[in-house]
Amino acid sequence: MGGAFVAAAVLARLGSRIGLPTIPLFILAGILLGPNTPGFVLLDDPHDLEMLSALGLVLLLFYLGLEFHMDDLKTGGKKMAIAGGMYLALNVGAGLAFGFMMGWGTSEAFVFAGVLGISSSAIVTKILVDLGRIGNPETKPILGIIVVEDIFLALYLAALQPIISGADGFGETALQIGKAFGFLLLLALAARFGTKVIGKLFAIKDNELLVISFLGAAVLVAGISEKFGVADAIGAFMVGLILGSTASGSRIRDLVHPLRDAFAAIFFFAFGLSIDPGDMGSVIVPVLIAVVITVAMNLTAGIVAARIYGFGPQPTANVGTTLLARGEFALILATMAATAGLDPRLSPFIASYVLILAVVAPLVAGRSHWVARILPGGRTAKEEAERQPEEEHASAGR
């Protein structure tokens, strides 16, 4: 475990010097030090980190729930819902079509739909901060689309769990989906009506006791969620959603942050341990096709958002390129697919796809002014494109 932390830290520090996000570097550390590559092997069996990896996943989604507020939907209004819905329709629809085109199986096709359809909240946020675009007009719709994706994520995982677990017949599938949605509804009602009561339970002044309390709640509900057919990570997400609305929400966010970072690194590292680079060659062609589809759908979604919000070519390019990255949700689906015994080619496909987009997305987003020139009206916006790097540099400096 110590070696995993050190390896992830060293590689991430090297990558940060050239502006790469940490997620693909943590995965790469796992690949290089795993049993499937020559040289020093840190761990022979990826399952040795299974519990720590699961905790990392739970804390990732718990933190995402803390950051999400139901009020975000109200402030975004109809435009945000339409932009987010169109983004999902384009990307999830393209992913599902791609999955059926691959012919690996129906369950696998639904996994493809989620992998190609959902952006990485972690990488998107990092891109916005690193490029100094937090105050840009297109950032609000970008974050709005992320909010809509988060809601879809919870519902999609609840529906997907019985599908990929191989429920026998329509009746059993419907029963499992009903149980999953029933449990989610219970948690949603607690988020809507139980915040005051729960807030009193977590009104703890001592930080040590507060950490133990929220960590226990997140892990316990995550475990119960699995019993009801809901992914453990989504149970943790709902706990974060509830606690984020309490008076202790801001303190919990600060306290869980280092825990999230530490154990999320182990989650990504452990995923890398399970990847055999030799298998990536067999899926490189479909991976590259999927990357091209994702780029095309994101640019199309950017154009749609531009029409909705009245943006010009440069904000349009910013929307399309910033949302390009795929990360933690794709790896969640990879873990679920491996547990359910789906096509073994899914894991190397998802790993390769995430690695490529996690590296490409920040680089392309930083050069979105090039993309703006090929969009409708881009040539007439040449001056705007040339000013963009200077504005972002000045904003980053402030």
CSV table of C-alpha atoms in Angstrom, one decimal:
chain,number,residue,atom,x,y,z
A,1,MET,CA,0.0,0.0,0.0
A,2,GLY,CA,2.9,2.4,0.8
A,3,GLY,CA,4.5,1.6,-2.5
A,4,ALA,CA,1.2,2.3,-4.3
A,5,PHE,CA,0.9,5.7,-2.7
A,6,VAL,CA,4.6,6.6,-3.4
A,7,ALA,CA,4.5,5.4,-7.0
A,8,ALA,CA,1.2,7.3,-7.7
A,9,ALA,CA,2.6,10.4,-6.1
A,10,VAL,CA,5.9,10.4,-8.0
A,11,LEU,CA,4.3,9.8,-11.4
A,12,ALA,CA,1.6,12.4,-10.7
A,13,ARG,CA,4.2,15.0,-9.7
A,14,LEU,CA,6.2,14.3,-12.9
A,15,GLY,CA,3.0,14.6,-14.9
A,16,SER,CA,1.9,17.8,-13.3
A,17,ARG,CA,5.0,19.5,-14.7
A,18,ILE,CA,3.6,19.1,-18.2
A,19,GLY,CA,0.0,19.8,-17.2
A,20,LEU,CA,-1.4,16.3,-17.2
A,21,PRO,CA,-4.3,15.3,-14.9
A,22,THR,CA,-3.6,12.8,-12.1
A,23,ILE,CA,-6.2,10.1,-13.0
A,24,PRO,CA,-4.4,8.6,-16.1
A,25,LEU,CA,-1.1,8.8,-14.2
A,26,PHE,CA,-2.4,6.8,-11.3
A,27,ILE,CA,-3.7,4.2,-13.7
A,28,LEU,CA,-0.3,4.2,-15.5
A,29,ALA,CA,1.5,3.7,-12.2
A,30,GLY,CA,-0.6,0.6,-11.6
A,31,ILE,CA,0.0,-0.8,-15.0
A,32,LEU,CA,3.8,-0.3,-14.8
A,33,LEU,CA,4.1,-1.9,-11.3
A,34,GLY,CA,1.5,-4.6,-11.8
A,35,PRO,CA,2.0,-8.3,-12.7
A,36,ASN,CA,1.3,-7.8,-16.4
A,37,THR,CA,4.3,-5.7,-17.2
A,38,PRO,CA,8.1,-6.7,-17.1
A,39,GLY,CA,10.3,-5.4,-14.4
A,40,PHE,CA,9.6,-4.8,-10.7
A,41,VAL,CA,6.2,-6.1,-9.5
A,42,LEU,CA,4.7,-4.3,-6.5
A,43,LEU,CA,1.6,-6.5,-6.2
A,44,ASP,CA,1.0,-9.9,-7.8
A,45,ASP,CA,-2.7,-9.9,-7.1
A,46,PRO,CA,-4.8,-6.7,-7.6
A,47,HIS,CA,-7.4,-8.1,-5.2
A,48,ASP,CA,-5.0,-7.3,-2.3
A,49,LEU,CA,-6.2,-3.7,-2.6
A,50,GLU,CA,-9.8,-4.6,-3.3
A,51,MET,CA,-11.3,-3.2,0.0
A,52,LEU,CA,-9.1,0.0,-0.2
A,53,SER,CA,-10.1,0.4,-3.8
A,54,ALA,CA,-13.8,0.1,-3.0
A,55,LEU,CA,-13.4,2.7,-0.2
A,56,GLY,CA,-11.8,5.0,-2.8
A,57,LEU,CA,-14.8,4.7,-5.1
A,58,VAL,CA,-17.2,5.3,-2.2
A,59,LEU,CA,-15.4,8.4,-1.2
A,60,LEU,CA,-15.3,9.7,-4.7
A,61,LEU,CA,-19.0,9.5,-5.1
A,62,PHE,CA,-19.6,10.7,-1.6
A,63,TYR,CA,-17.7,13.9,-2.3
A,64,LEU,CA,-19.5,14.4,-5.6
A,65,GLY,CA,-22.8,14.2,-3.6
A,66,LEU,CA,-21.5,16.8,-1.2
A,67,GLU,CA,-20.8,19.2,-4.1
A,68,PHE,CA,-24.2,18.7,-5.7
A,69,HIS,CA,-27.3,20.6,-4.5
A,70,MET,CA,-30.9,20.3,-5.6
A,71,ASP,CA,-30.9,24.1,-5.9
A,72,ASP,CA,-28.4,23.8,-8.7
A,73,LEU,CA,-31.3,22.6,-11.0
A,74,LYS,CA,-33.5,25.5,-10.0
A,75,THR,CA,-30.9,28.2,-10.6
A,76,GLY,CA,-30.0,26.7,-14.0
A,77,GLY,CA,-33.6,26.6,-15.2
A,78,LYS,CA,-34.9,25.2,-18.4
A,79,LYS,CA,-31.7,26.0,-20.5
A,80,MET,CA,-29.5,23.9,-18.3
A,81,ALA,CA,-32.0,21.0,-18.4
A,82,ILE,CA,-32.2,21.2,-22.2
A,83,ALA,CA,-28.5,21.5,-22.7
A,84,GLY,CA,-27.7,18.6,-20.3
A,85,GLY,CA,-30.5,16.5,-21.9
A,86,MET,CA,-29.2,17.1,-25.4
A,87,TYR,CA,-25.6,16.3,-24.3
A,88,LEU,CA,-26.7,13.0,-22.8
A,89,ALA,CA,-28.9,12.1,-25.8
A,90,LEU,CA,-26.1,12.7,-28.2
A,91,ASN,CA,-23.3,11.0,-26.3
A,92,VAL,CA,-25.2,8.2,-24.6
A,93,GLY,CA,-27.1,7.5,-27.8
A,94,ALA,CA,-23.9,7.3,-29.8
A,95,GLY,CA,-22.3,5.1,-27.1
A,96,LEU,CA,-25.3,2.7,-27.2
A,97,ALA,CA,-25.2,2.5,-31.0
A,98,PHE,CA,-21.4,1.9,-30.9
A,99,GLY,CA,-21.9,-0.8,-28.4
A,100,PHE,CA,-24.4,-2.7,-30.5
A,101,MET,CA,-22.2,-2.1,-33.6
A,102,MET,CA,-19.3,-3.9,-31.7
A,103,GLY,CA,-21.5,-7.0,-31.2
A,104,TRP,CA,-20.1,-7.9,-27.8
A,105,GLY,CA,-23.5,-8.4,-26.2
A,106,THR,CA,-26.5,-6.4,-25.0
A,107,SER,CA,-25.2,-5.9,-21.5
A,108,GLU,CA,-21.9,-4.8,-22.9
A,109,ALA,CA,-23.7,-2.3,-25.2
A,110,PHE,CA,-25.3,-0.6,-22.2
A,111,VAL,CA,-21.9,-0.4,-20.5
A,112,PHE,CA,-20.5,1.3,-23.7
A,113,ALA,CA,-23.4,3.8,-23.6
A,114,GLY,CA,-22.4,4.9,-20.1
A,115,VAL,CA,-18.6,4.9,-20.8
A,116,LEU,CA,-19.0,7.1,-23.9
A,117,GLY,CA,-21.8,9.2,-22.5
A,118,ILE,CA,-20.6,10.6,-19.2
A,119,SER,CA,-17.9,13.2,-18.7
A,120,SER,CA,-15.4,13.1,-15.8
A,121,SER,CA,-16.5,15.7,-13.2
A,122,ALA,CA,-13.0,15.6,-11.6
A,123,ILE,CA,-11.1,16.3,-14.8
A,124,VAL,CA,-13.6,18.9,-16.1
A,125,THR,CA,-13.3,20.8,-12.8
A,126,LYS,CA,-9.5,20.6,-13.0
A,127,ILE,CA,-9.5,21.9,-16.6
A,128,LEU,CA,-11.7,24.9,-15.7
A,129,VAL,CA,-9.5,25.8,-12.7
A,130,ASP,CA,-6.1,25.3,-14.5
A,131,LEU,CA,-7.2,27.3,-17.6
A,132,GLY,CA,-8.7,30.1,-15.5
A,133,ARG,CA,-12.1,29.8,-17.0
A,134,ILE,CA,-14.2,29.7,-13.8
A,135,GLY,CA,-15.6,33.1,-14.5
A,136,ASN,CA,-16.2,32.6,-18.2
A,137,PRO,CA,-19.9,32.8,-19.4
A,138,GLU,CA,-19.8,29.2,-20.9
A,139,THR,CA,-18.7,27.7,-17.5
A,140,LYS,CA,-22.2,27.9,-16.0
A,141,PRO,CA,-23.7,25.7,-18.7
A,142,ILE,CA,-20.7,23.3,-18.5
A,143,LEU,CA,-21.3,22.9,-14.8
A,144,GLY,CA,-25.0,22.6,-15.5
A,145,ILE,CA,-24.4,19.7,-17.9
A,146,ILE,CA,-22.3,18.1,-15.2
A,147,VAL,CA,-25.1,18.4,-12.7
A,148,VAL,CA,-27.6,16.8,-15.1
A,149,GLU,CA,-25.0,14.0,-15.8
A,150,ASP,CA,-24.7,13.4,-12.0
A,151,ILE,CA,-28.5,12.9,-11.7
A,152,PHE,CA,-28.5,10.6,-14.8
A,153,LEU,CA,-25.5,8.7,-13.3
A,154,ALA,CA,-27.5,7.7,-10.2
A,155,LEU,CA,-30.5,6.6,-12.2
A,156,TYR,CA,-28.5,4.8,-14.8
A,157,LEU,CA,-26.4,2.8,-12.4
A,158,ALA,CA,-29.5,1.7,-10.5
A,159,ALA,CA,-31.1,0.5,-13.8
A,160,LEU,CA,-27.9,-1.0,-15.1
A,161,GLN,CA,-27.0,-3.1,-12.1
A,162,PRO,CA,-29.7,-5.8,-12.6
A,163,ILE,CA,-29.1,-5.8,-16.4
A,164,ILE,CA,-25.4,-6.6,-16.3
A,165,SER,CA,-25.8,-9.0,-13.3
A,166,GLY,CA,-27.8,-11.3,-15.6
A,167,ALA,CA,-31.2,-11.4,-14.0
A,168,ASP,CA,-33.3,-14.3,-15.2
A,169,GLY,CA,-36.3,-13.2,-17.1
A,170,PHE,CA,-38.3,-10.0,-17.3
A,171,GLY,CA,-40.0,-10.6,-13.9
A,172,GLU,CA,-36.7,-10.8,-12.0
A,173,THR,CA,-35.2,-7.9,-13.8
A,174,ALA,CA,-38.3,-5.7,-13.1
A,175,LEU,CA,-38.2,-6.8,-9.4
A,176,GLN,CA,-34.5,-5.9,-9.1
A,177,ILE,CA,-35.0,-2.6,-10.8
A,178,GLY,CA,-38.0,-1.9,-8.5
A,179,LYS,CA,-36.0,-2.7,-5.4
A,180,ALA,CA,-33.1,-0.5,-6.6
A,181,PHE,CA,-35.4,2.5,-7.4
A,182,GLY,CA,-37.4,2.0,-4.2
A,183,PHE,CA,-34.2,2.3,-2.2
A,184,LEU,CA,-33.1,5.3,-4.2
A,185,LEU,CA,-36.5,6.8,-3.6
A,186,LEU,CA,-36.1,6.3,0.1
A,187,LEU,CA,-32.8,8.1,0.1
A,188,ALA,CA,-34.2,10.8,-2.1
A,189,LEU,CA,-37.1,11.4,0.4
A,190,ALA,CA,-34.5,11.6,3.2
A,191,ALA,CA,-32.6,14.2,1.2
A,192,ARG,CA,-35.8,16.2,0.6
A,193,PHE,CA,-37.5,16.0,4.0
A,194,GLY,CA,-35.0,14.7,6.5
A,195,THR,CA,-32.2,17.2,6.2
A,196,LYS,CA,-33.1,19.0,9.4
A,197,VAL,CA,-33.2,15.8,11.5
A,198,ILE,CA,-30.1,14.4,9.9
A,199,GLY,CA,-28.4,17.9,10.3
A,200,LYS,CA,-29.0,17.7,14.1
A,201,LEU,CA,-27.4,14.2,14.2
A,202,PHE,CA,-24.3,15.6,12.5
A,203,ALA,CA,-24.0,18.9,14.3
A,204,ILE,CA,-20.8,17.7,15.9
A,205,LYS,CA,-18.2,20.3,17.0
A,206,ASP,CA,-15.3,17.8,17.3
A,207,ASN,CA,-13.7,17.1,13.9
A,208,GLU,CA,-12.5,13.6,14.9
A,209,LEU,CA,-16.1,12.5,15.8
A,210,LEU,CA,-17.5,14.2,12.7
A,211,VAL,CA,-15.1,12.3,10.4
A,212,ILE,CA,-15.9,9.0,12.0
A,213,SER,CA,-19.6,9.8,11.8
A,214,PHE,CA,-19.8,10.7,8.1
A,215,LEU,CA,-17.4,8.1,7.0
A,216,GLY,CA,-19.4,5.4,8.9
A,217,ALA,CA,-22.7,6.7,7.4
A,218,ALA,CA,-21.2,6.7,3.8
A,219,VAL,CA,-19.7,3.2,4.0
A,220,LEU,CA,-22.7,1.7,5.8
A,221,VAL,CA,-25.3,3.0,3.4
A,222,ALA,CA,-23.0,2.0,0.5
A,223,GLY,CA,-23.0,-1.6,1.8
A,224,ILE,CA,-26.8,-1.6,2.3
A,225,SER,CA,-27.2,-0.2,-1.2
A,226,GLU,CA,-25.5,-3.3,-2.6
A,227,LYS,CA,-28.0,-5.5,-0.9
A,228,PHE,CA,-30.8,-3.7,-2.7
A,229,GLY,CA,-29.2,-3.9,-6.1
A,230,VAL,CA,-27.9,-0.3,-6.1
A,231,ALA,CA,-24.2,0.3,-6.8
A,232,ASP,CA,-22.4,1.0,-3.5
A,233,ALA,CA,-21.0,4.2,-5.0
A,234,ILE,CA,-24.5,5.6,-5.6
A,235,GLY,CA,-25.5,4.9,-2.0
A,236,ALA,CA,-22.5,6.9,-0.9
A,237,PHE,CA,-23.5,9.7,-3.5
A,238,MET,CA,-26.9,10.0,-1.9
A,239,VAL,CA,-25.4,10.2,1.6
A,240,GLY,CA,-23.2,13.0,0.4
A,241,LEU,CA,-26.2,14.7,-1.2
A,242,ILE,CA,-28.0,14.6,2.1
A,243,LEU,CA,-25.1,15.7,4.3
A,244,GLY,CA,-24.1,18.5,1.9
A,245,SER,CA,-27.3,20.3,2.6
A,246,THR,CA,-26.8,20.3,6.3
A,247,ALA,CA,-25.1,23.0,8.4
A,248,SER,CA,-22.1,20.8,8.7
A,249,GLY,CA,-21.8,20.3,4.9
A,250,SER,CA,-18.9,22.7,4.4
A,251,ARG,CA,-16.9,21.2,7.2
A,252,ILE,CA,-17.5,17.7,5.9
A,253,ARG,CA,-16.3,18.8,2.5
A,254,ASP,CA,-13.1,20.1,3.9
A,255,LEU,CA,-12.5,17.0,6.1
A,256,VAL,CA,-13.2,14.4,3.5
A,257,HIS,CA,-11.1,16.0,0.8
A,258,PRO,CA,-7.7,14.4,1.8
A,259,LEU,CA,-9.4,11.1,2.4
A,260,ARG,CA,-11.0,11.3,-1.1
A,261,ASP,CA,-7.7,12.1,-2.7
A,262,ALA,CA,-5.8,9.4,-0.9
A,263,PHE,CA,-8.1,6.5,-1.5
A,264,ALA,CA,-9.2,7.6,-4.9
A,265,ALA,CA,-5.5,7.3,-5.9
A,266,ILE,CA,-5.6,3.7,-4.7
A,267,PHE,CA,-8.8,3.0,-6.7
A,268,PHE,CA,-7.2,4.2,-9.9
A,269,PHE,CA,-3.9,2.5,-9.1
A,270,ALA,CA,-5.7,-0.8,-8.4
A,271,PHE,CA,-7.6,-0.5,-11.7
A,272,GLY,CA,-4.2,-0.1,-13.5
A,273,LEU,CA,-2.9,-3.3,-11.7
A,274,SER,CA,-5.7,-5.3,-13.4
A,275,ILE,CA,-4.9,-4.1,-16.9
A,276,ASP,CA,-2.7,-6.2,-19.2
A,277,PRO,CA,-1.1,-3.8,-21.7
A,278,GLY,CA,-0.8,-6.7,-24.1
A,279,ASP,CA,-4.6,-6.8,-24.3
A,280,MET,CA,-4.8,-3.2,-25.3
A,281,GLY,CA,-3.5,-3.9,-28.8
A,282,SER,CA,-6.5,-6.1,-29.6
A,283,VAL,CA,-8.9,-3.3,-28.8
A,284,ILE,CA,-7.0,-0.2,-30.1
A,285,VAL,CA,-9.0,0.1,-33.3
A,286,PRO,CA,-12.4,0.2,-31.5
A,287,VAL,CA,-10.9,2.5,-28.9
A,288,LEU,CA,-9.7,5.0,-31.6
A,289,ILE,CA,-13.2,4.8,-33.2
A,290,ALA,CA,-14.8,5.5,-29.9
A,291,VAL,CA,-12.5,8.5,-29.3
A,292,VAL,CA,-13.4,10.0,-32.7
A,293,ILE,CA,-17.1,9.5,-32.0
A,294,THR,CA,-16.7,11.1,-28.6
A,295,VAL,CA,-14.9,14.2,-30.0
A,296,ALA,CA,-17.6,14.5,-32.8
A,297,MET,CA,-20.5,14.2,-30.3
A,298,ASN,CA,-18.9,16.7,-27.9
A,299,LEU,CA,-18.4,19.3,-30.5
A,300,THR,CA,-22.0,18.8,-31.7
A,301,ALA,CA,-23.2,19.2,-28.1
A,302,GLY,CA,-21.1,22.4,-27.9
A,303,ILE,CA,-22.9,23.7,-30.9
A,304,VAL,CA,-26.3,22.8,-29.5
A,305,ALA,CA,-25.4,24.6,-26.2
A,306,ALA,CA,-24.2,27.6,-28.2
A,307,ARG,CA,-27.6,27.8,-29.9
A,308,ILE,CA,-29.4,27.5,-26.5
A,309,TYR,CA,-27.2,30.2,-24.8
A,310,GLY,CA,-26.4,32.3,-27.8
A,311,PHE,CA,-22.7,31.7,-27.6
A,312,GLY,CA,-20.1,32.5,-30.3
A,313,PRO,CA,-17.5,30.1,-31.8
A,314,GLN,CA,-14.9,30.4,-28.9
A,315,PRO,CA,-17.3,29.6,-26.0
A,316,THR,CA,-18.8,26.8,-28.2
A,317,ALA,CA,-15.3,25.3,-28.6
A,318,ASN,CA,-14.7,25.6,-24.9
A,319,VAL,CA,-17.9,23.7,-24.0
A,320,GLY,CA,-17.1,20.9,-26.5
A,321,THR,CA,-13.5,20.4,-25.5
A,322,THR,CA,-13.8,20.9,-21.7
A,323,LEU,CA,-16.5,18.1,-21.4
A,324,LEU,CA,-14.4,15.7,-23.5
A,325,ALA,CA,-12.6,13.9,-20.7
A,326,ARG,CA,-13.9,10.5,-19.4
A,327,GLY,CA,-12.7,9.2,-16.1
A,328,GLU,CA,-14.1,7.9,-12.8
A,329,PHE,CA,-17.6,6.9,-14.0
A,330,ALA,CA,-16.1,4.9,-16.9
A,331,LEU,CA,-13.9,3.1,-14.4
A,332,ILE,CA,-16.9,2.4,-12.1
A,333,LEU,CA,-18.6,0.7,-15.1
A,334,ALA,CA,-15.4,-1.3,-15.8
A,335,THR,CA,-15.4,-2.5,-12.2
A,336,MET,CA,-19.1,-3.5,-12.4
A,337,ALA,CA,-18.6,-5.2,-15.7
A,338,ALA,CA,-15.6,-7.2,-14.4
A,339,THR,CA,-17.6,-8.3,-11.3
A,340,ALA,CA,-20.5,-9.3,-13.4
A,341,GLY,CA,-18.3,-11.4,-15.7
A,342,LEU,CA,-19.0,-9.5,-18.9
A,343,ASP,CA,-16.8,-9.6,-22.0
A,344,PRO,CA,-13.1,-9.5,-20.8
A,345,ARG,CA,-12.3,-7.0,-23.6
A,346,LEU,CA,-14.2,-4.3,-21.8
A,347,SER,CA,-11.6,-3.6,-19.2
A,348,PRO,CA,-8.7,-3.0,-21.6
A,349,PHE,CA,-11.0,-1.1,-23.9
A,350,ILE,CA,-12.2,1.2,-21.1
A,351,ALA,CA,-8.7,1.7,-19.7
A,352,SER,CA,-7.3,2.6,-23.1
A,353,TYR,CA,-10.2,4.9,-23.8
A,354,VAL,CA,-10.0,6.7,-20.5
A,355,LEU,CA,-6.2,7.1,-20.7
A,356,ILE,CA,-6.3,8.6,-24.2
A,357,LEU,CA,-9.1,11.1,-23.4
A,358,ALA,CA,-7.8,12.0,-20.0
A,359,VAL,CA,-4.6,13.1,-21.6
A,360,VAL,CA,-6.0,14.5,-24.8
A,361,ALA,CA,-8.9,16.5,-23.2
A,362,PRO,CA,-6.8,19.0,-21.2
A,363,LEU,CA,-4.4,19.5,-24.1
A,364,VAL,CA,-7.2,20.1,-26.6
A,365,ALA,CA,-9.2,22.3,-24.1
A,366,GLY,CA,-6.1,24.5,-23.7
A,367,ARG,CA,-6.0,25.0,-27.5
A,368,SER,CA,-9.7,25.4,-28.0
A,369,HIS,CA,-9.1,28.5,-30.1
A,370,TRP,CA,-7.8,26.2,-32.8
A,371,VAL,CA,-11.1,24.3,-32.7
A,372,ALA,CA,-13.1,27.5,-32.7
A,373,ARG,CA,-11.7,28.3,-36.2
A,374,ILE,CA,-13.3,25.3,-37.8
A,375,LEU,CA,-16.7,25.8,-36.2
A,376,PRO,CA,-19.5,27.7,-37.9
A,377,GLY,CA,-18.6,31.4,-37.8
A,378,GLY,CA,-15.1,30.6,-36.5
A,379,ARG,CA,-13.2,32.5,-39.3
A,380,THR,CA,-15.1,35.7,-38.4
A,381,ALA,CA,-14.1,35.2,-34.8
A,382,LYS,CA,-10.4,35.1,-35.5
A,383,GLU,CA,-9.6,38.1,-33.2
A,384,GLU,CA,-11.6,36.6,-30.4
A,385,ALA,CA,-9.7,33.3,-30.7
A,386,GLU,CA,-6.4,35.2,-30.7
A,387,ARG,CA,-7.4,37.1,-27.5
A,388,GLN,CA,-8.5,33.9,-25.6
A,389,PRO,CA,-5.0,32.7,-24.5
A,390,GLU,CA,-4.1,36.2,-23.2
A,391,GLU,CA,-7.4,36.5,-21.3
A,392,GLU,CA,-7.0,33.0,-19.8
A,393,HIS,CA,-3.4,33.8,-18.8
A,394,ALA,CA,-4.4,37.0,-17.1
A,395,SER,CA,-7.4,35.3,-15.4
A,396,ALA,CA,-5.1,32.5,-14.1
A,397,GLY,CA,-2.6,35.2,-12.8
A,398,ARG,CA,-5.4,36.9,-10.8
